[in-house]
Amino acid sequence: MMRAIRATAMAALCCTVAGAGIVACAEVARTQSQPASATTAREAHGDPFTGTKKIRAAGHSVNVSCSGRPADGRPLVVLMAGGGDGLDTMADLQKTLGKKDRVCSYDRLGEGASDRPDGLQTPASSGRVLTAVLDRIAGDGPVVLAGHSLGGLIAARYAPDHQDRVKGLVLLDATIPALTGDISRVIPESATGLAAELRAQTLAVNKGENPEKFVITDAKVRSAGNIPVEIVKHDKQYDSVPGYGPALERMWSDGQRRWRALSRHSRLSTAAGSGHYIHVDRPDIAIKAIQHVTSQSSTHHR
């Protein structure tokens, strides 16, 4: 029972980093003989491969999966998994979305089949890898980033500096903007039991003790322009944390509301009946949110 409680309560806070028996926080070269039309298509839409392959990105081998075909006027959808998760956790979502749009996902450094990071990662260093991946798979075309948990936070930090490329965002229970400060405030150092363990593991993960060695720092939410943004939060997650459940839920909800500063065209909703893994618990809601933003960003981009 205690293990189940830990798994449920810690997933969202600690970006779903697995370890220690519990869920802690939970190419083929192109030839010059190709016709000019093919080159132009690649520049516009990126490499049109289907399936999974490793590409070179910012000096690293990065595992990427793509489905579907580019559609005129519609952006590439890029799915970004949570911390401790590989692109395989987005496979079902990608398969469904790929019936209508071009959809890709990738393993960040330290996850899945991609290279391990050389050292601690930050939003800036992770962003350089993401840029290199997008250069390859999207060319100069527009993209919609749809991220879960840590993937959502990385997408939200990336978009403001890449408004020429990112035309829409979907945040699925994204890690909140000031998690370190918020968890330290809600669960005091004097706490004991599960709450104390949750606090300690969250702070450790935020310092880089996770597979990606990603340092999760508190920061103000910056505008990504007037792009469509869908923010979807879990329904219930922390009711199993004795004495602190309600406060943790308020903390998480407040953090999700802060993400609305990303755009004047942002919307926050709750995935009824869902825990932290919204795209698993309520794939219908995740799919609807991503397709809505993709359609909206298509209109916005024209």
PDB file of C-alpha atoms in Angstrom:
ATOM      1  CA  MET A   1       0.000   0.000   0.000  1.00  0.00           C
ATOM      2  CA  MET A   2       2.748   2.453   0.935  1.00  0.00           C
ATOM      3  CA  ARG A   3       4.524   1.773  -2.344  1.00  0.00           C
ATOM      4  CA  ALA A   4       1.299   2.513  -4.229  1.00  0.00           C
ATOM      5  CA  ILE A   5       0.869   5.747  -2.308  1.00  0.00           C
ATOM      6  CA  ARG A   6       4.414   6.812  -3.123  1.00  0.00           C
ATOM      7  CA  ALA A   7       3.921   6.001  -6.798  1.00  0.00           C
ATOM      8  CA  THR A   8       0.750   8.069  -6.965  1.00  0.00           C
ATOM      9  CA  ALA A   9       1.841  11.070  -4.936  1.00  0.00           C
ATOM     10  CA  MET A  10       5.369  11.506  -6.228  1.00  0.00           C
ATOM     11  CA  ALA A  11       4.895  11.152  -9.965  1.00  0.00           C
ATOM     12  CA  ALA A  12       3.863  14.723 -10.774  1.00  0.00           C
ATOM     13  CA  LEU A  13       6.134  16.512  -8.307  1.00  0.00           C
ATOM     14  CA  CYS A  14       9.300  14.731  -9.239  1.00  0.00           C
ATOM     15  CA  CYS A  15       8.744  14.466 -12.974  1.00  0.00           C
ATOM     16  CA  THR A  16       8.134  10.724 -12.889  1.00  0.00           C
ATOM     17  CA  VAL A  17      11.729   9.696 -12.297  1.00  0.00           C
ATOM     18  CA  ALA A  18      11.917   5.948 -11.632  1.00  0.00           C
ATOM     19  CA  GLY A  19      14.471   4.392  -9.337  1.00  0.00           C
ATOM     20  CA  ALA A  20      15.307   2.532  -6.130  1.00  0.00           C
ATOM     21  CA  GLY A  21      12.270   0.298  -6.392  1.00  0.00           C
ATOM     22  CA  ILE A  22       9.740   3.144  -6.213  1.00  0.00           C
ATOM     23  CA  VAL A  23       8.551   5.842  -8.533  1.00  0.00           C
ATOM     24  CA  ALA A  24      10.621   8.717  -7.211  1.00  0.00           C
ATOM     25  CA  CYS A  25       8.915  11.884  -8.387  1.00  0.00           C
ATOM     26  CA  ALA A  26       8.408   9.656 -10.555  1.00  0.00           C
ATOM     27  CA  GLU A  27      21.328   8.850 -41.570  1.00  0.00           C
ATOM     28  CA  VAL A  28      21.459   8.068 -44.606  1.00  0.00           C
ATOM     29  CA  ALA A  29      23.373  10.788 -46.484  1.00  0.00           C
ATOM     30  CA  ARG A  30      21.478  12.576 -49.247  1.00  0.00           C
ATOM     31  CA  THR A  31      23.036  12.632 -52.700  1.00  0.00           C
ATOM     32  CA  GLN A  32      23.433  15.770 -54.739  1.00  0.00           C
ATOM     33  CA  SER A  33      21.577  14.073 -57.589  1.00  0.00           C
ATOM     34  CA  GLN A  34      18.214  14.496 -55.841  1.00  0.00           C
ATOM     35  CA  PRO A  35      15.781  16.764 -57.701  1.00  0.00           C
ATOM     36  CA  ALA A  36      15.441  20.340 -56.485  1.00  0.00           C
ATOM     37  CA  SER A  37      11.802  19.710 -55.557  1.00  0.00           C
ATOM     38  CA  ALA A  38      12.859  17.072 -53.001  1.00  0.00           C
ATOM     39  CA  THR A  39      15.392  19.444 -51.463  1.00  0.00           C
ATOM     40  CA  THR A  40      12.783  22.178 -51.203  1.00  0.00           C
ATOM     41  CA  ALA A  41      10.347  19.789 -49.534  1.00  0.00           C
ATOM     42  CA  ARG A  42      12.948  18.779 -46.933  1.00  0.00           C
ATOM     43  CA  GLU A  43      13.727  22.411 -46.160  1.00  0.00           C
ATOM     44  CA  ALA A  44      10.041  23.097 -45.619  1.00  0.00           C
ATOM     45  CA  HIS A  45       9.014  19.933 -43.778  1.00  0.00           C
ATOM     46  CA  GLY A  46      12.235  18.302 -42.611  1.00  0.00           C
ATOM     47  CA  ASP A  47      13.287  14.693 -43.091  1.00  0.00           C
ATOM     48  CA  PRO A  48      10.081  12.815 -44.088  1.00  0.00           C
ATOM     49  CA  PHE A  49      11.091   9.467 -42.590  1.00  0.00           C
ATOM     50  CA  THR A  50       8.555   7.200 -40.906  1.00  0.00           C
ATOM     51  CA  GLY A  51       9.429   5.005 -37.961  1.00  0.00           C
ATOM     52  CA  THR A  52      12.236   5.304 -35.448  1.00  0.00           C
ATOM     53  CA  LYS A  53      15.831   6.280 -36.184  1.00  0.00           C
ATOM     54  CA  LYS A  54      18.809   7.875 -34.494  1.00  0.00           C
ATOM     55  CA  ILE A  55      19.956  11.257 -35.722  1.00  0.00           C
ATOM     56  CA  ARG A  56      22.872  13.528 -34.843  1.00  0.00           C
ATOM     57  CA  ALA A  57      21.726  16.545 -32.873  1.00  0.00           C
ATOM     58  CA  ALA A  58      24.021  19.055 -31.166  1.00  0.00           C
ATOM     59  CA  GLY A  59      26.842  16.502 -31.135  1.00  0.00           C
ATOM     60  CA  HIS A  60      24.760  13.674 -29.709  1.00  0.00           C
ATOM     61  CA  SER A  61      22.890  10.627 -30.956  1.00  0.00           C
ATOM     62  CA  VAL A  62      19.198  11.236 -30.399  1.00  0.00           C
ATOM     63  CA  ASN A  63      16.454   8.667 -30.858  1.00  0.00           C
ATOM     64  CA  VAL A  64      13.506  10.040 -32.858  1.00  0.00           C
ATOM     65  CA  SER A  65      10.191   8.561 -33.971  1.00  0.00           C
ATOM     66  CA  CYS A  66       7.899  10.066 -36.631  1.00  0.00           C
ATOM     67  CA  SER A  67       4.466   9.154 -38.017  1.00  0.00           C
ATOM     68  CA  GLY A  68       2.003  10.591 -40.498  1.00  0.00           C
ATOM     69  CA  ARG A  69       2.502  12.875 -43.468  1.00  0.00           C
ATOM     70  CA  PRO A  70       3.023  16.639 -43.599  1.00  0.00           C
ATOM     71  CA  ALA A  71      -0.226  18.465 -44.356  1.00  0.00           C
ATOM     72  CA  ASP A  72      -0.202  21.834 -46.077  1.00  0.00           C
ATOM     73  CA  GLY A  73      -0.739  24.646 -43.610  1.00  0.00           C
ATOM     74  CA  ARG A  74      -0.557  22.403 -40.540  1.00  0.00           C
ATOM     75  CA  PRO A  75       2.424  22.355 -38.180  1.00  0.00           C
ATOM     76  CA  LEU A  76       4.477  19.372 -37.126  1.00  0.00           C
ATOM     77  CA  VAL A  77       3.380  18.074 -33.729  1.00  0.00           C
ATOM     78  CA  VAL A  78       6.259  17.170 -31.413  1.00  0.00           C
ATOM     79  CA  LEU A  79       5.442  15.062 -28.345  1.00  0.00           C
ATOM     80  CA  MET A  80       7.714  15.481 -25.313  1.00  0.00           C
ATOM     81  CA  ALA A  81       7.581  12.824 -22.599  1.00  0.00           C
ATOM     82  CA  GLY A  82       7.971  13.407 -18.890  1.00  0.00           C
ATOM     83  CA  GLY A  83      11.135  12.890 -16.852  1.00  0.00           C
ATOM     84  CA  GLY A  84      12.152   9.263 -16.545  1.00  0.00           C
ATOM     85  CA  ASP A  85      10.099   8.371 -19.621  1.00  0.00           C
ATOM     86  CA  GLY A  86      11.107   7.618 -23.191  1.00  0.00           C
ATOM     87  CA  LEU A  87       9.250   8.284 -26.413  1.00  0.00           C
ATOM     88  CA  ASP A  88       7.576   4.873 -26.087  1.00  0.00           C
ATOM     89  CA  THR A  89       5.213   6.350 -23.485  1.00  0.00           C
ATOM     90  CA  MET A  90       3.869   8.614 -26.235  1.00  0.00           C
ATOM     91  CA  ALA A  91       3.471   5.827 -28.823  1.00  0.00           C
ATOM     92  CA  ASP A  92      -0.306   5.383 -28.569  1.00  0.00           C
ATOM     93  CA  LEU A  93      -0.876   9.135 -28.636  1.00  0.00           C
ATOM     94  CA  GLN A  94       1.447   9.506 -31.642  1.00  0.00           C
ATOM     95  CA  LYS A  95      -0.286   6.689 -33.521  1.00  0.00           C
ATOM     96  CA  THR A  96      -3.702   8.317 -33.147  1.00  0.00           C
ATOM     97  CA  LEU A  97      -2.547  11.854 -33.924  1.00  0.00           C
ATOM     98  CA  GLY A  98      -0.522  10.584 -36.889  1.00  0.00           C
ATOM     99  CA  LYS A  99      -3.716   9.663 -38.739  1.00  0.00           C
ATOM    100  CA  LYS A 100      -4.330  13.367 -39.361  1.00  0.00           C
ATOM    101  CA  ASP A 101      -1.008  15.150 -38.844  1.00  0.00           C
ATOM    102  CA  ARG A 102       2.739  14.675 -39.032  1.00  0.00           C
ATOM    103  CA  VAL A 103       3.778  13.774 -35.477  1.00  0.00           C
ATOM    104  CA  CYS A 104       7.215  13.096 -33.981  1.00  0.00           C
ATOM    105  CA  SER A 105       8.626  12.339 -30.557  1.00  0.00           C
ATOM    106  CA  TYR A 106      12.172  11.978 -29.264  1.00  0.00           C
ATOM    107  CA  ASP A 107      14.179  10.703 -26.335  1.00  0.00           C
ATOM    108  CA  ARG A 108      15.915  13.556 -24.574  1.00  0.00           C
ATOM    109  CA  LEU A 109      19.518  12.944 -23.496  1.00  0.00           C
ATOM    110  CA  GLY A 110      19.507  10.445 -20.660  1.00  0.00           C
ATOM    111  CA  GLU A 111      16.204   8.888 -21.684  1.00  0.00           C
ATOM    112  CA  GLY A 112      15.369   5.884 -23.854  1.00  0.00           C
ATOM    113  CA  ALA A 113      17.852   5.117 -26.634  1.00  0.00           C
ATOM    114  CA  SER A 114      19.480   8.556 -26.826  1.00  0.00           C
ATOM    115  CA  ASP A 115      22.983   9.366 -25.586  1.00  0.00           C
ATOM    116  CA  ARG A 116      23.599  10.018 -21.921  1.00  0.00           C
ATOM    117  CA  PRO A 117      24.253  13.679 -21.073  1.00  0.00           C
ATOM    118  CA  ASP A 118      27.859  14.806 -20.574  1.00  0.00           C
ATOM    119  CA  GLY A 119      26.966  16.616 -17.361  1.00  0.00           C
ATOM    120  CA  LEU A 120      24.176  18.588 -15.764  1.00  0.00           C
ATOM    121  CA  GLN A 121      21.574  19.858 -18.197  1.00  0.00           C
ATOM    122  CA  THR A 122      19.647  23.132 -18.112  1.00  0.00           C
ATOM    123  CA  PRO A 123      16.759  24.507 -20.181  1.00  0.00           C
ATOM    124  CA  ALA A 124      19.391  26.180 -22.394  1.00  0.00           C
ATOM    125  CA  SER A 125      21.386  23.010 -23.107  1.00  0.00           C
ATOM    126  CA  SER A 126      18.268  20.887 -23.519  1.00  0.00           C
ATOM    127  CA  GLY A 127      16.920  23.605 -25.822  1.00  0.00           C
ATOM    128  CA  ARG A 128      19.976  23.355 -28.083  1.00  0.00           C
ATOM    129  CA  VAL A 129      19.301  19.656 -28.577  1.00  0.00           C
ATOM    130  CA  LEU A 130      15.622  20.335 -29.243  1.00  0.00           C
ATOM    131  CA  THR A 131      16.533  22.993 -31.826  1.00  0.00           C
ATOM    132  CA  ALA A 132      18.836  20.560 -33.616  1.00  0.00           C
ATOM    133  CA  VAL A 133      16.109  17.891 -33.613  1.00  0.00           C
ATOM    134  CA  LEU A 134      13.552  20.357 -35.001  1.00  0.00           C
ATOM    135  CA  ASP A 135      16.008  21.507 -37.699  1.00  0.00           C
ATOM    136  CA  ARG A 136      16.148  17.903 -38.857  1.00  0.00           C
ATOM    137  CA  ILE A 137      12.517  16.826 -38.581  1.00  0.00           C
ATOM    138  CA  ALA A 138      10.660  20.103 -39.189  1.00  0.00           C
ATOM    139  CA  GLY A 139      13.002  22.042 -41.462  1.00  0.00           C
ATOM    140  CA  ASP A 140      11.864  25.654 -41.430  1.00  0.00           C
ATOM    141  CA  GLY A 141       8.252  24.696 -40.856  1.00  0.00           C
ATOM    142  CA  PRO A 142       6.094  25.549 -37.817  1.00  0.00           C
ATOM    143  CA  VAL A 143       5.714  23.214 -34.863  1.00  0.00           C
ATOM    144  CA  VAL A 144       3.361  22.555 -31.976  1.00  0.00           C
ATOM    145  CA  LEU A 145       5.049  21.265 -28.826  1.00  0.00           C
ATOM    146  CA  ALA A 146       2.976  18.975 -26.622  1.00  0.00           C
ATOM    147  CA  GLY A 147       4.738  18.062 -23.392  1.00  0.00           C
ATOM    148  CA  HIS A 148       3.899  15.978 -20.359  1.00  0.00           C
ATOM    149  CA  SER A 149       5.351  16.776 -16.917  1.00  0.00           C
ATOM    150  CA  LEU A 150       9.032  17.735 -17.328  1.00  0.00           C
ATOM    151  CA  GLY A 151       8.529  17.665 -21.104  1.00  0.00           C
ATOM    152  CA  GLY A 152       5.862  20.315 -20.653  1.00  0.00           C
ATOM    153  CA  LEU A 153       8.126  22.526 -18.580  1.00  0.00           C
ATOM    154  CA  ILE A 154      10.929  22.255 -21.165  1.00  0.00           C
ATOM    155  CA  ALA A 155       8.493  23.110 -23.969  1.00  0.00           C
ATOM    156  CA  ALA A 156       7.149  26.098 -22.033  1.00  0.00           C
ATOM    157  CA  ARG A 157      10.663  27.416 -21.328  1.00  0.00           C
ATOM    158  CA  TYR A 158      11.713  26.878 -24.955  1.00  0.00           C
ATOM    159  CA  ALA A 159       8.780  28.549 -26.731  1.00  0.00           C
ATOM    160  CA  PRO A 160       9.361  32.196 -25.665  1.00  0.00           C
ATOM    161  CA  ASP A 161      12.823  32.204 -27.280  1.00  0.00           C
ATOM    162  CA  HIS A 162      11.640  30.464 -30.469  1.00  0.00           C
ATOM    163  CA  GLN A 163       8.463  32.261 -31.427  1.00  0.00           C
ATOM    164  CA  ASP A 164       9.462  32.079 -35.098  1.00  0.00           C
ATOM    165  CA  ARG A 165       9.070  28.303 -34.915  1.00  0.00           C
ATOM    166  CA  VAL A 166       6.756  27.323 -32.056  1.00  0.00           C
ATOM    167  CA  LYS A 167       3.187  28.157 -33.038  1.00  0.00           C
ATOM    168  CA  GLY A 168       1.312  26.322 -30.305  1.00  0.00           C
ATOM    169  CA  LEU A 169       1.744  24.599 -26.951  1.00  0.00           C
ATOM    170  CA  VAL A 170      -0.042  21.834 -25.080  1.00  0.00           C
ATOM    171  CA  LEU A 171       1.010  21.256 -21.469  1.00  0.00           C
ATOM    172  CA  LEU A 172      -0.182  17.985 -19.960  1.00  0.00           C
ATOM    173  CA  ASP A 173       0.190  18.357 -16.200  1.00  0.00           C
ATOM    174  CA  ALA A 174       3.472  20.167 -16.811  1.00  0.00           C
ATOM    175  CA  THR A 175       5.934  20.548 -13.945  1.00  0.00           C
ATOM    176  CA  ILE A 176       5.006  23.831 -12.292  1.00  0.00           C
ATOM    177  CA  PRO A 177       7.186  26.963 -12.762  1.00  0.00           C
ATOM    178  CA  ALA A 178       8.430  27.294  -9.173  1.00  0.00           C
ATOM    179  CA  LEU A 179       8.367  23.722  -7.879  1.00  0.00           C
ATOM    180  CA  THR A 180      11.384  23.998  -5.568  1.00  0.00           C
ATOM    181  CA  GLY A 181      10.091  27.033  -3.728  1.00  0.00           C
ATOM    182  CA  ASP A 182       6.518  25.794  -3.676  1.00  0.00           C
ATOM    183  CA  ILE A 183       7.267  22.311  -2.303  1.00  0.00           C
ATOM    184  CA  SER A 184       9.596  23.801   0.320  1.00  0.00           C
ATOM    185  CA  ARG A 185       6.811  26.120   1.437  1.00  0.00           C
ATOM    186  CA  VAL A 186       3.984  23.593   1.439  1.00  0.00           C
ATOM    187  CA  ILE A 187       5.920  20.758   3.113  1.00  0.00           C
ATOM    188  CA  PRO A 188       8.183  22.189   5.847  1.00  0.00           C
ATOM    189  CA  GLU A 189      11.567  20.753   6.713  1.00  0.00           C
ATOM    190  CA  SER A 190      10.069  19.500   9.956  1.00  0.00           C
ATOM    191  CA  ALA A 191       7.662  17.155   8.153  1.00  0.00           C
ATOM    192  CA  THR A 192       7.919  13.416   8.718  1.00  0.00           C
ATOM    193  CA  GLY A 193       6.861  10.237   6.966  1.00  0.00           C
ATOM    194  CA  LEU A 194       5.745  10.173   3.357  1.00  0.00           C
ATOM    195  CA  ALA A 195       5.549  13.975   3.157  1.00  0.00           C
ATOM    196  CA  ALA A 196       9.177  14.318   4.254  1.00  0.00           C
ATOM    197  CA  GLU A 197      10.264  11.713   1.720  1.00  0.00           C
ATOM    198  CA  LEU A 198       8.293  13.446  -1.012  1.00  0.00           C
ATOM    199  CA  ARG A 199       9.901  16.793  -0.181  1.00  0.00           C
ATOM    200  CA  ALA A 200      13.444  15.411  -0.063  1.00  0.00           C
ATOM    201  CA  GLN A 201      13.129  13.455  -3.292  1.00  0.00           C
ATOM    202  CA  THR A 202      11.556  16.372  -5.148  1.00  0.00           C
ATOM    203  CA  LEU A 203      14.380  18.704  -4.117  1.00  0.00           C
ATOM    204  CA  ALA A 204      17.012  16.100  -5.037  1.00  0.00           C
ATOM    205  CA  VAL A 205      15.507  15.486  -8.463  1.00  0.00           C
ATOM    206  CA  ASN A 206      15.302  19.233  -9.082  1.00  0.00           C
ATOM    207  CA  LYS A 207      19.044  19.504  -8.415  1.00  0.00           C
ATOM    208  CA  GLY A 208      19.761  17.053 -11.213  1.00  0.00           C
ATOM    209  CA  GLU A 209      19.456  13.661  -9.544  1.00  0.00           C
ATOM    210  CA  ASN A 210      17.445  12.225 -12.435  1.00  0.00           C
ATOM    211  CA  PRO A 211      18.255  10.242 -15.617  1.00  0.00           C
ATOM    212  CA  GLU A 212      18.613  13.416 -17.689  1.00  0.00           C
ATOM    213  CA  LYS A 213      20.724  15.180 -15.046  1.00  0.00           C
ATOM    214  CA  PHE A 214      18.326  18.036 -15.702  1.00  0.00           C
ATOM    215  CA  VAL A 215      18.381  20.887 -13.181  1.00  0.00           C
ATOM    216  CA  ILE A 216      14.847  22.138 -12.617  1.00  0.00           C
ATOM    217  CA  THR A 217      15.056  25.763 -11.511  1.00  0.00           C
ATOM    218  CA  ASP A 218      12.282  28.099 -10.457  1.00  0.00           C
ATOM    219  CA  ALA A 219      11.688  30.885 -12.965  1.00  0.00           C
ATOM    220  CA  LYS A 220       9.081  33.427 -13.978  1.00  0.00           C
ATOM    221  CA  VAL A 221       6.782  32.446 -16.843  1.00  0.00           C
ATOM    222  CA  ARG A 222       7.635  34.430 -19.983  1.00  0.00           C
ATOM    223  CA  SER A 223       5.322  35.155 -22.900  1.00  0.00           C
ATOM    224  CA  ALA A 224       5.588  32.985 -26.005  1.00  0.00           C
ATOM    225  CA  GLY A 225       3.510  35.438 -28.028  1.00  0.00           C
ATOM    226  CA  ASN A 226      -0.165  35.148 -28.878  1.00  0.00           C
ATOM    227  CA  ILE A 227      -0.031  31.476 -29.749  1.00  0.00           C
ATOM    228  CA  PRO A 228      -2.767  29.021 -28.727  1.00  0.00           C
ATOM    229  CA  VAL A 229      -1.880  27.268 -25.471  1.00  0.00           C
ATOM    230  CA  GLU A 230      -3.835  24.445 -23.859  1.00  0.00           C
ATOM    231  CA  ILE A 231      -2.929  23.678 -20.236  1.00  0.00           C
ATOM    232  CA  VAL A 232      -4.472  20.489 -18.883  1.00  0.00           C
ATOM    233  CA  LYS A 233      -3.978  19.467 -15.263  1.00  0.00           C
ATOM    234  CA  HIS A 234      -4.699  16.248 -13.398  1.00  0.00           C
ATOM    235  CA  ASP A 235      -7.870  15.704 -11.415  1.00  0.00           C
ATOM    236  CA  LYS A 236      -6.533  14.014  -8.272  1.00  0.00           C
ATOM    237  CA  GLN A 237      -2.975  13.175  -7.358  1.00  0.00           C
ATOM    238  CA  TYR A 238      -2.022  13.996  -3.782  1.00  0.00           C
ATOM    239  CA  ASP A 239      -4.988  12.940  -1.682  1.00  0.00           C
ATOM    240  CA  SER A 240      -2.905  10.048  -0.371  1.00  0.00           C
ATOM    241  CA  VAL A 241      -0.281  12.300   1.278  1.00  0.00           C
ATOM    242  CA  PRO A 242      -1.261  12.438   4.971  1.00  0.00           C
ATOM    243  CA  GLY A 243      -1.771  15.967   6.264  1.00  0.00           C
ATOM    244  CA  TYR A 244      -0.557  17.715   3.097  1.00  0.00           C
ATOM    245  CA  GLY A 245      -2.746  16.401   0.266  1.00  0.00           C
ATOM    246  CA  PRO A 246      -5.119  19.390  -0.054  1.00  0.00           C
ATOM    247  CA  ALA A 247      -2.256  21.910   0.186  1.00  0.00           C
ATOM    248  CA  LEU A 248      -0.285  20.052  -2.481  1.00  0.00           C
ATOM    249  CA  GLU A 249      -3.305  20.047  -4.797  1.00  0.00           C
ATOM    250  CA  ARG A 250      -3.720  23.815  -4.316  1.00  0.00           C
ATOM    251  CA  MET A 251       0.011  24.298  -4.961  1.00  0.00           C
ATOM    252  CA  TRP A 252      -0.177  22.314  -8.207  1.00  0.00           C
ATOM    253  CA  SER A 253      -3.315  24.107  -9.386  1.00  0.00           C
ATOM    254  CA  ASP A 254      -1.768  27.505  -8.660  1.00  0.00           C
ATOM    255  CA  GLY A 255       1.328  26.490 -10.607  1.00  0.00           C
ATOM    256  CA  GLN A 256      -0.756  25.419 -13.592  1.00  0.00           C
ATOM    257  CA  ARG A 257      -2.527  28.788 -13.568  1.00  0.00           C
ATOM    258  CA  ARG A 258       0.840  30.547 -13.765  1.00  0.00           C
ATOM    259  CA  TRP A 259       1.493  28.856 -17.098  1.00  0.00           C
ATOM    260  CA  ARG A 260      -1.391  30.888 -18.526  1.00  0.00           C
ATOM    261  CA  ALA A 261       1.032  33.852 -18.744  1.00  0.00           C
ATOM    262  CA  LEU A 262       2.561  32.099 -21.769  1.00  0.00           C
ATOM    263  CA  SER A 263      -0.117  33.623 -24.002  1.00  0.00           C
ATOM    264  CA  ARG A 264      -3.275  35.680 -23.984  1.00  0.00           C
ATOM    265  CA  HIS A 265      -4.757  32.756 -25.910  1.00  0.00           C
ATOM    266  CA  SER A 266      -4.174  30.212 -23.159  1.00  0.00           C
ATOM    267  CA  ARG A 267      -6.790  27.979 -21.596  1.00  0.00           C
ATOM    268  CA  LEU A 268      -6.626  25.859 -18.446  1.00  0.00           C
ATOM    269  CA  SER A 269      -8.770  22.785 -17.900  1.00  0.00           C
ATOM    270  CA  THR A 270      -8.901  19.718 -15.675  1.00  0.00           C
ATOM    271  CA  ALA A 271      -8.842  16.181 -17.055  1.00  0.00           C
ATOM    272  CA  ALA A 272     -11.657  14.597 -15.064  1.00  0.00           C
ATOM    273  CA  GLY A 273     -10.749  11.224 -13.610  1.00  0.00           C
ATOM    274  CA  SER A 274      -7.077  11.582 -14.476  1.00  0.00           C
ATOM    275  CA  GLY A 275      -3.910  11.290 -12.484  1.00  0.00           C
ATOM    276  CA  HIS A 276      -0.557  12.711 -13.589  1.00  0.00           C
ATOM    277  CA  TYR A 277      -0.425  10.656 -16.822  1.00  0.00           C
ATOM    278  CA  ILE A 278      -3.283  12.434 -18.568  1.00  0.00           C
ATOM    279  CA  HIS A 279      -2.397  10.991 -21.996  1.00  0.00           C
ATOM    280  CA  VAL A 280      -2.716   7.503 -20.513  1.00  0.00           C
ATOM    281  CA  ASP A 281      -5.680   8.001 -18.175  1.00  0.00           C
ATOM    282  CA  ARG A 282      -7.648  10.281 -20.508  1.00  0.00           C
ATOM    283  CA  PRO A 283      -6.131  10.021 -24.005  1.00  0.00           C
ATOM    284  CA  ASP A 284      -9.346  11.465 -25.449  1.00  0.00           C
ATOM    285  CA  ILE A 285      -8.724  14.735 -23.619  1.00  0.00           C
ATOM    286  CA  ALA A 286      -5.051  14.867 -24.597  1.00  0.00           C
ATOM    287  CA  ILE A 287      -5.855  14.178 -28.256  1.00  0.00           C
ATOM    288  CA  LYS A 288      -8.616  16.795 -28.340  1.00  0.00           C
ATOM    289  CA  ALA A 289      -6.324  19.433 -26.800  1.00  0.00           C
ATOM    290  CA  ILE A 290      -3.473  18.739 -29.225  1.00  0.00           C
ATOM    291  CA  GLN A 291      -5.717  18.662 -32.290  1.00  0.00           C
ATOM    292  CA  HIS A 292      -7.408  21.892 -31.202  1.00  0.00           C
ATOM    293  CA  VAL A 293      -4.085  23.721 -30.799  1.00  0.00           C
ATOM    294  CA  THR A 294      -2.794  22.288 -34.085  1.00  0.00           C
ATOM    295  CA  SER A 295      -5.858  23.558 -35.928  1.00  0.00           C
ATOM    296  CA  GLN A 296      -5.707  26.938 -34.195  1.00  0.00           C
ATOM    297  CA  SER A 297      -2.006  27.360 -34.895  1.00  0.00           C
ATOM    298  CA  SER A 298      -2.592  26.471 -38.552  1.00  0.00           C
ATOM    299  CA  THR A 299      -4.993  29.393 -38.822  1.00  0.00           C
ATOM    300  CA  HIS A 300      -2.668  31.617 -36.776  1.00  0.00           C
ATOM    301  CA  HIS A 301       0.320  30.760 -39.004  1.00  0.00           C
ATOM    302  CA  ARG A 302      -1.372  31.666 -42.297  1.00  0.00           C
TER     303      ARG A 302
END
